[in-house]
Coordinates of N, CA and C in Angstrom, one line a residue:
M77 N 22.3 89.0 -37.0 CA 21.7 87.7 -37.1 C 20.3 87.8 -36.5
K78 N 19.3 87.2 -37.3 CA 17.9 87.4 -36.8 C 17.4 86.0 -36.5
I79 N 16.3 86.0 -35.7 CA 15.6 84.8 -35.3 C 14.7 84.4 -36.5
P80 N 14.3 83.1 -36.5 CA 13.4 82.7 -37.6 C 12.1 83.5 -37.7
P81 N 11.6 83.6 -39.0 CA 10.3 84.4 -39.1 C 9.2 83.9 -38.3
V82 N 9.1 82.6 -38.0 CA 8.0 82.1 -37.2 C 7.9 82.8 -35.9
C83 N 9.1 83.2 -35.3 CA 9.0 83.9 -34.0 C 8.6 85.3 -34.2
L84 N 9.0 85.9 -35.3 CA 8.7 87.3 -35.5 C 7.2 87.5 -35.6
M85 N 6.4 86.4 -36.0 CA 5.0 86.5 -36.1 C 4.3 86.3 -34.8
I86 N 4.9 85.9 -33.8 CA 4.3 85.7 -32.5 C 4.5 87.0 -31.6
T87 N 3.4 87.6 -31.2 CA 3.5 88.8 -30.5 C 3.4 88.7 -29.0
A88 N 2.9 87.6 -28.5 CA 2.8 87.3 -27.1 C 4.0 86.6 -26.5
A89 N 4.8 87.4 -25.8 CA 6.1 86.8 -25.2 C 5.7 86.2 -23.8
A90 N 5.4 84.9 -23.8 CA 5.0 84.2 -22.6 C 6.1 83.8 -21.7
A91 N 7.4 84.0 -22.2 CA 8.6 83.6 -21.4 C 9.6 84.7 -21.5
T92 N 10.5 84.6 -20.5 CA 11.6 85.6 -20.5 C 12.9 84.8 -20.4
L93 N 13.9 85.2 -21.3 CA 15.2 84.5 -21.3 C 16.2 85.4 -20.5
S94 N 16.9 84.7 -19.6 CA 17.9 85.4 -18.8 C 19.2 84.6 -19.0
I95 N 20.4 85.2 -18.6 CA 21.7 84.6 -18.8 C 22.5 84.9 -17.6
H96 N 23.4 83.9 -17.3 CA 24.3 84.0 -16.2 C 25.7 83.4 -16.6
P97 N 26.7 84.2 -16.4 CA 26.7 85.6 -15.9 C 26.0 86.6 -16.8
S98 N 25.5 87.7 -16.1 CA 24.6 88.6 -16.9 C 25.4 89.6 -17.7
R99 N 25.9 89.1 -18.8 CA 26.6 90.0 -19.8 C 26.5 89.4 -21.1
S100 N 27.0 90.1 -22.1 CA 26.8 89.6 -23.5 C 28.1 89.2 -24.2
V101 N 29.3 89.5 -23.6 CA 30.6 89.1 -24.1 C 31.3 88.2 -23.1
F102 N 31.9 87.1 -23.6 CA 32.5 86.1 -22.8 C 33.9 85.8 -23.3
F103 N 34.8 85.4 -22.4 CA 36.1 84.9 -22.8 C 35.9 83.4 -23.2
Y104 N 36.9 82.9 -23.9 CA 37.0 81.5 -24.3 C 36.8 80.6 -23.0
Y105 N 36.1 79.5 -23.1 CA 36.0 78.4 -22.1 C 35.2 78.8 -20.8
E106 N 34.6 80.0 -20.8 CA 33.7 80.3 -19.7 C 32.4 79.4 -19.8
T107 N 31.8 79.3 -18.6 CA 30.5 78.5 -18.5 C 29.4 79.5 -18.5
V108 N 28.4 79.3 -19.4 CA 27.3 80.2 -19.5 C 26.0 79.4 -19.4
T109 N 25.0 79.9 -18.6 CA 23.7 79.3 -18.5 C 22.6 80.2 -18.9
L110 N 21.7 79.7 -19.8 CA 20.6 80.5 -20.2 C 19.3 79.8 -19.7
S111 N 18.4 80.6 -19.2 CA 17.2 80.1 -18.5 C 16.0 80.7 -19.0
C112 N 14.9 79.9 -19.2 CA 13.6 80.4 -19.6 C 12.7 80.5 -18.4
A113 N 12.3 81.7 -18.1 CA 11.3 81.9 -17.0 C 9.9 81.9 -17.6
V114 N 9.1 80.8 -17.3 CA 7.8 80.6 -17.9 C 6.8 80.6 -16.8
P115 N 5.8 81.4 -16.8 CA 4.7 81.3 -15.8 C 4.0 80.0 -15.8
G116 N 3.9 79.4 -14.7 CA 3.3 78.0 -14.6 C 4.2 76.9 -15.0
N117 N 3.8 76.1 -16.0 CA 4.5 74.9 -16.4 C 5.4 75.3 -17.6
F118 N 6.7 75.0 -17.5 CA 7.6 75.3 -18.6 C 7.7 74.2 -19.6
T119 N 6.8 73.1 -19.5 CA 6.8 72.0 -20.4 C 6.5 72.5 -21.8
G120 N 7.3 72.1 -22.8 CA 7.1 72.5 -24.2 C 8.0 73.7 -24.6
W121 N 8.8 74.2 -23.6 CA 9.7 75.4 -23.9 C 11.1 74.9 -24.0
T122 N 11.9 75.5 -24.8 CA 13.3 75.1 -24.9 C 14.1 76.3 -25.4
V123 N 15.4 76.3 -25.1 CA 16.3 77.4 -25.5 C 16.8 77.0 -26.9
K124 N 16.7 78.0 -27.8 CA 17.2 77.8 -29.2 C 18.2 78.9 -29.5
R125 N 18.9 78.7 -30.6 CA 19.9 79.7 -31.0 C 20.1 79.7 -32.5
N126 N 20.6 80.8 -33.0 CA 21.2 81.0 -34.3 C 22.6 81.4 -34.2
T127 N 23.5 80.7 -35.0 CA 24.9 81.0 -35.0 C 25.3 81.3 -36.5
S128 N 26.5 81.6 -36.7 CA 27.0 81.9 -38.1 C 26.9 80.7 -39.0
T129 N 26.8 79.5 -38.4 CA 26.8 78.3 -39.2 C 25.5 77.5 -39.2
R130 N 24.7 77.5 -38.0 CA 23.5 76.8 -37.9 C 22.4 77.6 -37.4
S131 N 21.1 77.3 -37.7 CA 20.0 78.1 -37.4 C 19.0 77.2 -36.6
S132 N 18.3 77.9 -35.7 CA 17.2 77.3 -34.9 C 17.5 76.0 -34.3
L133 N 18.6 75.8 -33.7 CA 18.9 74.6 -33.0 C 18.5 74.6 -31.6
S134 N 18.0 73.5 -31.1 CA 17.6 73.4 -29.7 C 18.8 73.1 -28.8
C135 N 18.6 73.3 -27.5 CA 19.7 73.1 -26.5 C 20.3 71.8 -26.6
E136 N 19.5 70.7 -26.8 CA 20.1 69.3 -26.8 C 21.2 69.1 -27.7
T137 N 21.3 70.0 -28.8 CA 22.4 69.8 -29.8 C 23.7 70.5 -29.5
W138 N 23.6 71.5 -28.5 CA 24.8 72.3 -28.3 C 25.1 72.6 -26.8
G139 N 24.2 72.1 -25.9 CA 24.4 72.4 -24.5 C 23.8 71.3 -23.6
Q140 N 23.8 71.5 -22.3 CA 23.2 70.6 -21.4 C 21.9 71.1 -20.9
L141 N 20.9 70.4 -21.1 CA 19.5 70.8 -20.7 C 19.2 70.4 -19.3
H142 N 18.7 71.3 -18.5 CA 18.3 71.1 -17.1 C 17.0 71.8 -16.9
G143 N 15.9 71.1 -17.1 CA 14.6 71.7 -17.0 C 14.4 72.8 -18.0
S144 N 14.2 74.0 -17.6 CA 14.0 75.1 -18.5 C 15.3 75.9 -18.8
S145 N 16.5 75.3 -18.3 CA 17.8 76.0 -18.5 C 18.7 75.2 -19.4
C146 N 19.6 75.9 -20.0 CA 20.6 75.3 -20.9 C 22.0 75.8 -20.6
T147 N 22.9 74.9 -20.3 CA 24.3 75.3 -19.9 C 25.3 75.0 -21.0
I148 N 26.2 75.9 -21.3 CA 27.3 75.7 -22.2 C 28.6 75.7 -21.3
K149 N 29.2 74.6 -21.2 CA 30.4 74.5 -20.4 C 31.6 74.6 -21.4
G150 N 32.3 75.8 -21.3 CA 33.4 76.1 -22.2 C 33.0 76.7 -23.5
V151 N 32.5 77.9 -23.5 CA 32.1 78.6 -24.7 C 33.3 78.8 -25.7
Y152 N 32.9 78.8 -27.0 CA 33.9 79.0 -28.0 C 33.3 80.0 -29.0
P153 N 34.1 80.6 -29.9 CA 33.6 81.5 -30.9 C 32.4 81.0 -31.7
S154 N 32.4 79.7 -31.9 CA 31.2 79.1 -32.6 C 29.9 79.2 -31.8
D155 N 30.0 79.5 -30.5 CA 28.8 79.7 -29.7 C 28.2 81.1 -29.8
S156 N 29.0 82.0 -30.5 CA 28.5 83.4 -30.7 C 27.2 83.3 -31.5
G157 N 26.2 84.1 -31.1 CA 25.0 84.1 -31.9 C 23.8 84.7 -31.1
V158 N 22.6 84.4 -31.5 CA 21.4 84.9 -30.9 C 20.6 83.8 -30.3
Y159 N 20.2 84.0 -29.0 CA 19.6 82.9 -28.2 C 18.2 83.4 -27.8
W160 N 17.2 82.5 -27.7 CA 15.9 82.8 -27.3 C 15.2 81.5 -26.8
C161 N 14.0 81.7 -26.1 CA 13.2 80.6 -25.7 C 12.0 80.4 -26.7
E162 N 11.7 79.2 -27.0 CA 10.6 78.9 -27.9 C 9.8 77.8 -27.5
S163 N 8.4 77.9 -27.6 CA 7.5 76.9 -27.2 C 7.2 76.0 -28.4
D164 N 6.5 74.8 -28.1 CA 6.1 73.9 -29.2 C 5.1 74.6 -30.1
S165 N 4.4 75.6 -29.6 CA 3.4 76.3 -30.5 C 4.0 77.4 -31.2
G166 N 5.3 77.7 -31.0 CA 5.9 78.8 -31.8 C 6.0 80.1 -31.1
E167 N 5.6 80.2 -29.8 CA 5.7 81.4 -29.1 C 7.2 81.6 -28.7
C168 N 7.6 82.9 -28.7 CA 9.1 83.2 -28.4 C 9.2 84.2 -27.4
S169 N 10.4 84.2 -26.7 CA 10.7 85.2 -25.7 C 11.5 86.3 -26.3
N170 N 12.1 87.1 -25.4 CA 13.1 88.1 -25.8 C 14.4 87.4 -26.3
T171 N 15.2 88.1 -27.0 CA 16.4 87.5 -27.5 C 17.7 88.1 -26.8
I172 N 18.7 87.3 -26.7 CA 20.0 87.7 -26.1 C 21.1 87.4 -27.1
N173 N 22.0 88.4 -27.4 CA 23.1 88.2 -28.2 C 24.3 87.8 -27.4
I174 N 25.1 86.8 -27.8 CA 26.3 86.4 -27.1 C 27.4 86.4 -28.1
R175 N 28.6 86.9 -27.6 CA 29.8 87.0 -28.4 C 30.9 86.4 -27.5
V176 N 31.7 85.5 -28.1 CA 32.9 84.9 -27.4 C 34.1 85.4 -28.1
A177 N 35.1 85.9 -27.3 CA 36.3 86.6 -27.8 C 37.5 86.3 -26.9
T178 N 38.6 86.7 -27.3 CA 39.8 86.6 -26.5 C 40.5 87.9 -26.5
G179 N 41.4 88.1 -25.6 CA 42.1 89.4 -25.5 C 41.3 90.4 -24.7
V180 N 40.9 91.5 -25.2 CA 40.2 92.6 -24.5 C 38.7 92.5 -24.8
I181 N 37.9 92.5 -23.8 CA 36.5 92.5 -23.9 C 35.9 93.6 -23.0
L182 N 34.7 94.1 -23.4 CA 34.0 95.0 -22.5 C 32.7 94.3 -22.1
Q183 N 32.6 94.1 -20.8 CA 31.5 93.3 -20.2 C 30.4 94.3 -19.8
G184 N 29.3 94.1 -20.5 CA 28.1 95.0 -20.3 C 26.8 94.1 -20.1
P185 N 25.7 94.7 -19.8 CA 24.5 93.9 -19.6 C 24.0 93.3 -20.9
A186 N 23.5 92.1 -20.7 CA 23.0 91.3 -21.9 C 21.5 91.7 -22.2
V187 N 20.8 92.4 -21.3 CA 19.4 92.8 -21.6 C 19.3 94.3 -21.5
P188 N 18.3 94.9 -22.1 CA 18.2 96.4 -22.0 C 18.0 96.9 -20.6
L189 N 18.5 98.1 -20.4 CA 18.3 98.8 -19.1 C 17.0 99.6 -19.2
T190 N 16.6 100.0 -18.0 CA 15.4 100.9 -17.9 C 15.9 102.2 -17.4
E191 N 15.4 103.3 -17.8 CA 15.8 104.7 -17.3 C 15.8 104.7 -15.8
G192 N 16.9 105.2 -15.2 CA 17.0 105.2 -13.8 C 17.9 104.1 -13.2
D193 N 18.1 103.0 -14.0 CA 19.0 102.0 -13.6 C 20.5 102.5 -13.5
S194 N 21.3 101.7 -12.8 CA 22.7 102.0 -12.8 C 23.5 100.7 -13.3
V195 N 24.6 100.9 -13.9 CA 25.4 99.8 -14.5 C 26.8 100.1 -14.5
T196 N 27.7 99.1 -14.4 CA 29.1 99.3 -14.5 C 29.6 98.5 -15.7
L197 N 30.3 99.1 -16.6 CA 30.9 98.5 -17.8 C 32.4 98.1 -17.4
N198 N 32.7 96.9 -17.5 CA 34.0 96.4 -17.1 C 34.9 96.0 -18.3
C199 N 36.0 96.7 -18.4 CA 37.0 96.4 -19.5 C 38.0 95.4 -18.9
S200 N 38.0 94.2 -19.5 CA 38.9 93.1 -19.0 C 39.8 92.6 -20.1
Y201 N 40.9 92.0 -19.6 CA 41.9 91.4 -20.6 C 42.2 90.0 -20.0
K202 N 42.3 89.1 -21.0 CA 42.6 87.7 -20.7 C 43.3 87.0 -21.9
E203 N 44.4 86.4 -21.6 CA 45.0 85.5 -22.6 C 44.2 84.3 -22.9
K204 N 44.3 83.7 -24.0 CA 43.4 82.7 -24.5 C 43.4 81.5 -23.5
Y205 N 44.5 81.1 -23.0 CA 44.6 79.9 -22.1 C 44.8 80.3 -20.6
A206 N 44.7 81.6 -20.3 CA 44.9 82.0 -18.9 C 43.7 81.6 -18.1
K207 N 43.9 81.4 -16.8 CA 42.8 81.1 -15.9 C 42.0 82.3 -15.4
E208 N 42.6 83.4 -15.3 CA 41.9 84.6 -14.7 C 42.1 85.8 -15.7
S209 N 41.1 86.6 -15.6 CA 41.2 87.9 -16.4 C 41.6 89.0 -15.4
T210 N 41.9 90.1 -16.0 CA 42.3 91.3 -15.2 C 41.7 92.6 -15.7
S211 N 41.3 93.5 -14.8 CA 40.9 94.8 -15.2 C 41.7 95.9 -14.6
N212 N 42.9 95.5 -14.0 CA 43.8 96.4 -13.3 C 44.7 97.1 -14.3
F213 N 44.1 97.9 -15.1 CA 44.9 98.7 -16.1 C 44.1 99.9 -16.4
N214 N 44.8 100.9 -17.1 CA 44.2 102.1 -17.5 C 43.4 101.9 -18.8
A215 N 42.1 102.0 -18.7 CA 41.2 101.7 -19.9 C 40.6 103.0 -20.4
V216 N 40.5 103.1 -21.7 CA 39.9 104.3 -22.3 C 38.5 103.8 -22.9
F217 N 37.5 104.6 -22.6 CA 36.1 104.2 -23.0 C 35.6 105.2 -24.1
Y218 N 34.8 104.6 -25.0 CA 34.2 105.3 -26.1 C 32.8 105.0 -26.2
R219 N 31.9 106.0 -26.6 CA 30.5 105.7 -26.9 C 30.3 106.3 -28.3
N220 N 29.8 105.5 -29.2 CA 29.5 106.0 -30.6 C 30.8 106.6 -31.2
G221 N 31.9 106.1 -30.8 CA 33.2 106.5 -31.4 C 33.8 107.8 -30.7
A222 N 33.1 108.3 -29.7 CA 33.6 109.5 -29.1 C 34.1 109.2 -27.7
F223 N 35.2 109.8 -27.3 CA 35.9 109.6 -26.0 C 35.0 110.0 -24.9
I224 N 34.8 109.1 -23.9 CA 33.9 109.5 -22.7 C 34.7 109.4 -21.4
G225 N 35.8 108.7 -21.3 CA 36.5 108.6 -20.1 C 37.7 107.7 -20.1
N226 N 38.6 108.0 -19.1 CA 39.8 107.2 -18.9 C 39.8 106.7 -17.5
K227 N 39.7 105.4 -17.3 CA 39.5 104.8 -15.9 C 40.7 103.9 -15.6
S228 N 41.3 104.2 -14.4 CA 42.5 103.5 -14.0 C 42.2 102.1 -13.6
E229 N 41.0 101.7 -13.2 CA 40.7 100.4 -12.8 C 39.9 99.6 -13.8
G230 N 39.7 100.2 -15.0 CA 39.1 99.5 -16.1 C 37.6 99.4 -16.0
R231 N 37.0 100.3 -15.1 CA 35.5 100.2 -14.9 C 34.9 101.6 -15.2
L232 N 33.8 101.6 -15.9 CA 33.0 102.8 -16.2 C 31.7 102.6 -15.6
S233 N 31.3 103.4 -14.6 CA 30.1 103.4 -13.9 C 29.1 104.4 -14.5
L234 N 27.9 104.0 -14.8 CA 26.8 104.9 -15.3 C 25.7 104.8 -14.3
I235 N 25.5 106.0 -13.6 CA 24.5 106.1 -12.6 C 23.2 106.7 -13.1
H236 N 22.1 106.0 -12.8 CA 20.8 106.5 -13.2 C 20.8 106.8 -14.7
V237 N 20.9 105.8 -15.5 CA 21.0 106.0 -16.9 C 19.7 106.6 -17.5
S238 N 19.9 107.3 -18.7 CA 18.8 107.8 -19.5 C 19.0 107.5 -20.9
K239 N 18.1 107.9 -21.8 CA 18.2 107.6 -23.2 C 19.5 108.2 -23.8
E240 N 20.1 109.2 -23.1 CA 21.3 109.8 -23.6 C 22.5 108.8 -23.5
N241 N 22.4 107.9 -22.6 CA 23.5 106.9 -22.4 C 23.4 105.7 -23.4
E242 N 22.4 105.6 -24.1 CA 22.2 104.6 -25.1 C 23.3 104.7 -26.2
G243 N 23.8 103.6 -26.7 CA 24.7 103.7 -27.8 C 25.7 102.5 -27.8
I244 N 26.7 102.6 -28.7 CA 27.7 101.6 -28.9 C 28.9 101.9 -28.1
Y245 N 29.3 101.0 -27.2 CA 30.5 101.2 -26.4 C 31.6 100.3 -26.7
K246 N 32.8 100.8 -26.4 CA 34.0 99.9 -26.5 C 35.1 100.5 -25.6
C247 N 36.1 99.7 -25.2 CA 37.2 100.1 -24.4 C 38.5 99.7 -25.1
V248 N 39.6 100.4 -24.7 CA 40.9 100.2 -25.3 C 41.9 100.0 -24.2
H249 N 42.6 98.9 -24.3 CA 43.8 98.5 -23.4 C 45.0 99.3 -23.8
P250 N 45.8 99.8 -22.9 CA 47.0 100.6 -23.3 C 47.9 99.9 -24.3
T251 N 48.0 98.5 -24.2 CA 49.0 97.8 -25.1 C 48.4 96.7 -25.9
K252 N 47.2 96.2 -25.4 CA 46.6 95.0 -26.0 C 45.5 95.2 -27.0
G253 N 45.2 96.5 -27.3 CA 44.2 96.7 -28.3 C 42.9 97.1 -27.8
Q254 N 41.8 97.0 -28.6 CA 40.5 97.4 -28.2 C 39.6 96.2 -28.1
S255 N 38.4 96.4 -27.4 CA 37.5 95.3 -27.3 C 36.5 95.3 -28.4
P256 N 35.8 94.2 -28.6 CA 34.6 94.3 -29.5 C 33.6 95.3 -29.0
E257 N 32.8 95.9 -29.9 CA 31.8 96.8 -29.5 C 30.6 96.1 -28.9
I258 N 29.9 96.8 -28.0 CA 28.7 96.2 -27.4 C 27.6 97.3 -27.5
W259 N 26.4 96.9 -27.6 CA 25.3 97.8 -27.7 C 24.6 97.9 -26.4
L260 N 24.5 99.1 -25.8 CA 23.8 99.4 -24.6 C 22.5 100.1 -24.9
E261 N 21.4 99.3 -24.6 CA 20.0 99.8 -24.8 C 19.4 100.3 -23.6
V262 N 18.7 101.5 -23.6 CA 18.0 102.1 -22.5 C 16.6 102.3 -22.9
R263 N 15.7 101.7 -22.2 CA 14.3 101.8 -22.5 C 13.6 102.9 -21.5
E264 N 12.6 103.5 -22.0 CA 11.9 104.5 -21.3 C 11.2 103.9 -20.1
N265 N 11.1 104.6 -19.0 CA 10.4 104.1 -17.8 C 8.9 104.7 -18.0
N266 N 8.0 103.8 -18.3 CA 6.6 104.2 -18.5 C 5.7 104.0 -17.4
I267 N 6.3 103.7 -16.2 CA 5.5 103.6 -15.0 C 4.9 105.0 -14.6
P268 N 3.6 105.1 -14.5 CA 3.0 106.4 -14.2 C 3.3 106.8 -12.8
V269 N 3.6 108.1 -12.6 CA 3.9 108.6 -11.3 C 2.6 108.9 -10.5
A270 N 2.5 108.3 -9.4 CA 1.3 108.4 -8.6 C 1.2 109.8 -8.0
T271 N 0.0 110.4 -8.2 CA -0.3 111.8 -7.6 C -1.1 111.6 -6.4
P272 N -0.8 112.3 -5.3 CA -1.5 112.2 -4.1 C -2.9 112.8 -4.2
D273 N -3.9 112.2 -3.6 CA -5.3 112.7 -3.6 C -5.3 114.1 -2.9
P274 N -6.2 115.0 -3.4 CA -6.3 116.3 -2.8 C -6.8 116.1 -1.3
D275 N -6.3 117.0 -0.5 CA -6.7 117.0 0.9 C -8.2 117.2 1.0
P276 N -8.9 116.4 1.9 CA -10.3 116.6 2.0 C -10.6 118.0 2.6
D277 N -11.7 118.6 2.3 CA -12.2 119.8 2.8 C -12.4 119.7 4.3
P278 N -11.7 120.5 5.1 CA -11.8 120.3 6.6 C -13.2 120.7 7.1
T279 N -13.9 121.6 6.3 CA -15.3 122.0 6.7 C -16.2 121.7 5.5
P280 N -16.6 120.5 5.4 CA -17.5 120.1 4.3 C -18.9 120.9 4.4
P281 N -19.5 121.3 3.4 CA -20.8 122.0 3.4 C -21.9 121.2 4.0
I282 N -22.8 121.9 4.8 CA -23.9 121.2 5.4 C -24.9 120.8 4.3
A283 N -25.4 119.6 4.4 CA -26.4 119.2 3.5 C -27.7 120.1 3.6
L284 N -28.4 120.3 2.4 CA -29.5 121.2 2.4 C -30.6 120.7 3.3
P285 N -31.1 119.5 3.4 CA -32.1 119.1 4.3 C -31.8 119.4 5.8
K286 N -30.5 119.2 6.1 CA -30.0 119.4 7.5 C -30.1 120.9 7.8
L287 N -29.7 121.7 6.8 CA -29.7 123.2 7.0 C -31.1 123.7 7.2
L288 N -32.1 123.2 6.4 CA -33.4 123.6 6.5 C -34.0 123.3 7.9
S289 N -33.7 122.0 8.3 CA -34.2 121.6 9.6 C -33.7 122.5 10.7
T290 N -32.4 122.9 10.6 CA -31.8 123.8 11.6 C -32.5 125.2 11.7
I291 N -32.8 125.7 10.5 CA -33.4 127.0 10.4 C -34.8 126.9 11.0
L292 N -35.6 125.9 10.7 CA -37.0 125.7 11.2 C -37.0 125.6 12.7
L293 N -36.0 124.8 13.2 CA -36.0 124.7 14.7 C -35.6 126.0 15.4
F294 N -34.7 126.8 14.7 CA -34.4 128.1 15.3 C -35.6 129.0 15.3
I295 N -36.4 129.0 14.2 CA -37.6 129.8 14.2 C -38.7 129.4 15.2
L296 N -38.8 128.0 15.3 CA -39.8 127.5 16.3 C -39.4 127.9 17.7
Y297 N -38.2 127.7 18.1 CA -37.7 128.1 19.5 C -37.9 129.6 19.7
T298 N -37.6 130.4 18.7 CA -37.7 131.9 18.8 C -39.2 132.2 19.0
C299 N -40.1 131.6 18.3 CA -41.6 131.9 18.5 C -42.0 131.5 19.9
I300 N -41.5 130.3 20.3 CA -42.0 129.9 21.7 C -41.5 130.8 22.7
F301 N -40.2 131.3 22.6 CA -39.7 132.3 23.5 C -40.5 133.6 23.5
I302 N -40.8 134.1 22.3 CA -41.5 135.3 22.2 C -42.9 135.2 22.9
L303 N -43.6 134.0 22.6 CA -44.9 133.8 23.2 C -44.9 133.7 24.7
A304 N -43.8 133.1 25.2 CA -43.7 133.0 26.7 C -43.5 134.3 27.3
V305 N -42.7 135.2 26.7 CA -42.5 136.6 27.2 C -43.8 137.3 27.2
Y306 N -44.5 137.2 26.0 CA -45.8 138.0 25.9 C -46.8 137.5 26.9
T307 N -46.9 136.2 27.2 CA -47.9 135.7 28.2 C -47.5 136.2 29.6
Y308 N -46.2 136.2 29.9 CA -45.8 136.6 31.2 C -46.2 138.1 31.4
R309 N -46.0 138.9 30.4 CA -46.2 140.3 30.6 C -47.7 140.5 30.7
K310 N -48.6 139.8 30.0 CA -50.0 140.0 30.1 C -50.5 139.6 31.5
W311 N -49.9 138.5 32.0 CA -50.2 138.0 33.4 C -49.8 139.1 34.4
A312 N -48.7 139.7 34.2 CA -48.2 140.6 35.2 C -49.1 141.9 35.2
Q313 N -49.6 142.3 34.0 CA -50.4 143.5 33.9 C -51.8 143.2 34.5
A314 N -52.3 142.0 34.5 CA -53.6 141.6 35.0 C -53.6 141.3 36.5
A315 N -52.6 141.2 37.1 CA -52.5 140.7 38.5 C -53.2 141.7 39.5
P316 N -53.1 143.1 39.4 CA -53.8 144.0 40.4 C -55.3 144.0 40.3
L317 N -55.8 143.6 39.2 CA -57.3 143.5 39.1 C -57.8 142.2 39.6
G318 N -56.9 141.3 40.1 CA -57.3 140.0 40.6 C -57.2 140.0 42.1
G319 N -56.4 139.1 42.7 CA -56.3 138.9 44.1 C -55.4 139.8 44.8
Y320 N -54.8 140.8 44.2 CA -53.8 141.7 44.9 C -54.6 143.0 45.2
L321 N -54.5 143.5 46.5 CA -55.2 144.7 47.0 C -54.1 145.7 47.5
E322 N -54.4 147.0 47.2 CA -53.5 148.0 47.7 C -53.7 148.1 49.2
P323 N -52.7 148.6 50.0 CA -52.8 148.6 51.5 C -54.0 149.5 52.0
E324 N -54.3 150.6 51.3 CA -55.4 151.4 51.7 C -56.7 150.7 51.6
Q325 N -56.9 149.9 50.5 CA -58.1 149.1 50.4 C -58.2 148.0 51.4
A326 N -57.1 147.4 51.8 CA -57.1 146.3 52.8 C -57.5 146.9 54.2
N327 N -57.2 148.2 54.5 CA -57.5 148.7 55.9 C -59.0 149.0 56.0
D328 N -59.7 149.2 54.9 CA -61.1 149.5 54.9 C -62.0 148.2 55.2
I329 N -61.4 147.2 55.1 CA -62.1 145.9 55.3 C -62.0 145.5 56.7
R330 N -63.0 145.5 57.5 CA -63.0 145.2 58.9 C -63.9 144.1 59.2
P331 N -63.6 143.2 60.1 CA -64.6 142.1 60.4 C -65.7 142.7 61.3
N332 N -66.9 142.1 61.3 CA -68.1 142.6 62.1 C -67.9 142.1 63.5
T333 N -68.2 143.1 64.5 CA -68.1 142.8 65.9 C -69.5 142.6 66.5

C-alpha cells in the first residue's frame, strides 16, 4: 500500500512520525498513538492513513486528535495500513506500516534501525478476547525463510545490528501456528568518524628572522671579546716603556744632597 502521489513529490520531510507502543504489529483492541514531531509550530499538520478500503483520511475520521497526535482506542484489522504526517501545503513525513492480527504476532520496531543499534523481537500469543498476551513458550525464529534460532522465552535479541540482519522475520508457536511476517530495515551509519589532530611538533623550527638575529648577536659579541683581548695584550706589552722601571734603573736615581 502506497501513500498518495502528492506526498511522493515532496522531498523535504519537515516532520517525523512516531508510534507508541513502538512496534508495527498489534493485537485486537490495543490502544495505539501516532505523533507528528514538527519543528516549531505543528499547526497545519495532521496524521493521515491509507487502508485497504479508504485512502488519505485524516485523523478526525478514524481516531482522536490531540494536538499533533492521533490515538486509536481499540485497533481492529480495518486499521491496518500506512500512516504518515501531512501538512496543508502537501509536505509529508516518514511512513509507518501498522498491522492488526490475532493469535501469534512478532513484535518488532516500526521504524528502521541504524547500524550499531540493538533490538529484541518478541514472539507473542493472545486469544482474540484475552486481556493479556504471553511470550512464555518455545518460539522458532526465521529470517528470509531460513531458521535462525529457537528461544525458550519467545524473544530474539539482535545486538549491534548490521545490514546482514536486514530482512523478513517471522516466528512460530509450537501449537498455535506462525506470526505474520515483519520487515526489519537496517540503515547505514553515515556519521563520519572523527580523527584526532596530529600531535604538535614539540620543537617547532625557529623563524628565519629570529635565527638571523641570533647569529648576528653571536658574531658581534665574539668580535667585542676578541677586540678586548687584543687591546689588553697591547696594553700589557707597552707597560715597561711607560711608568714601570726595573729595580737597577730605580737605584741609579738618587736625590740631590
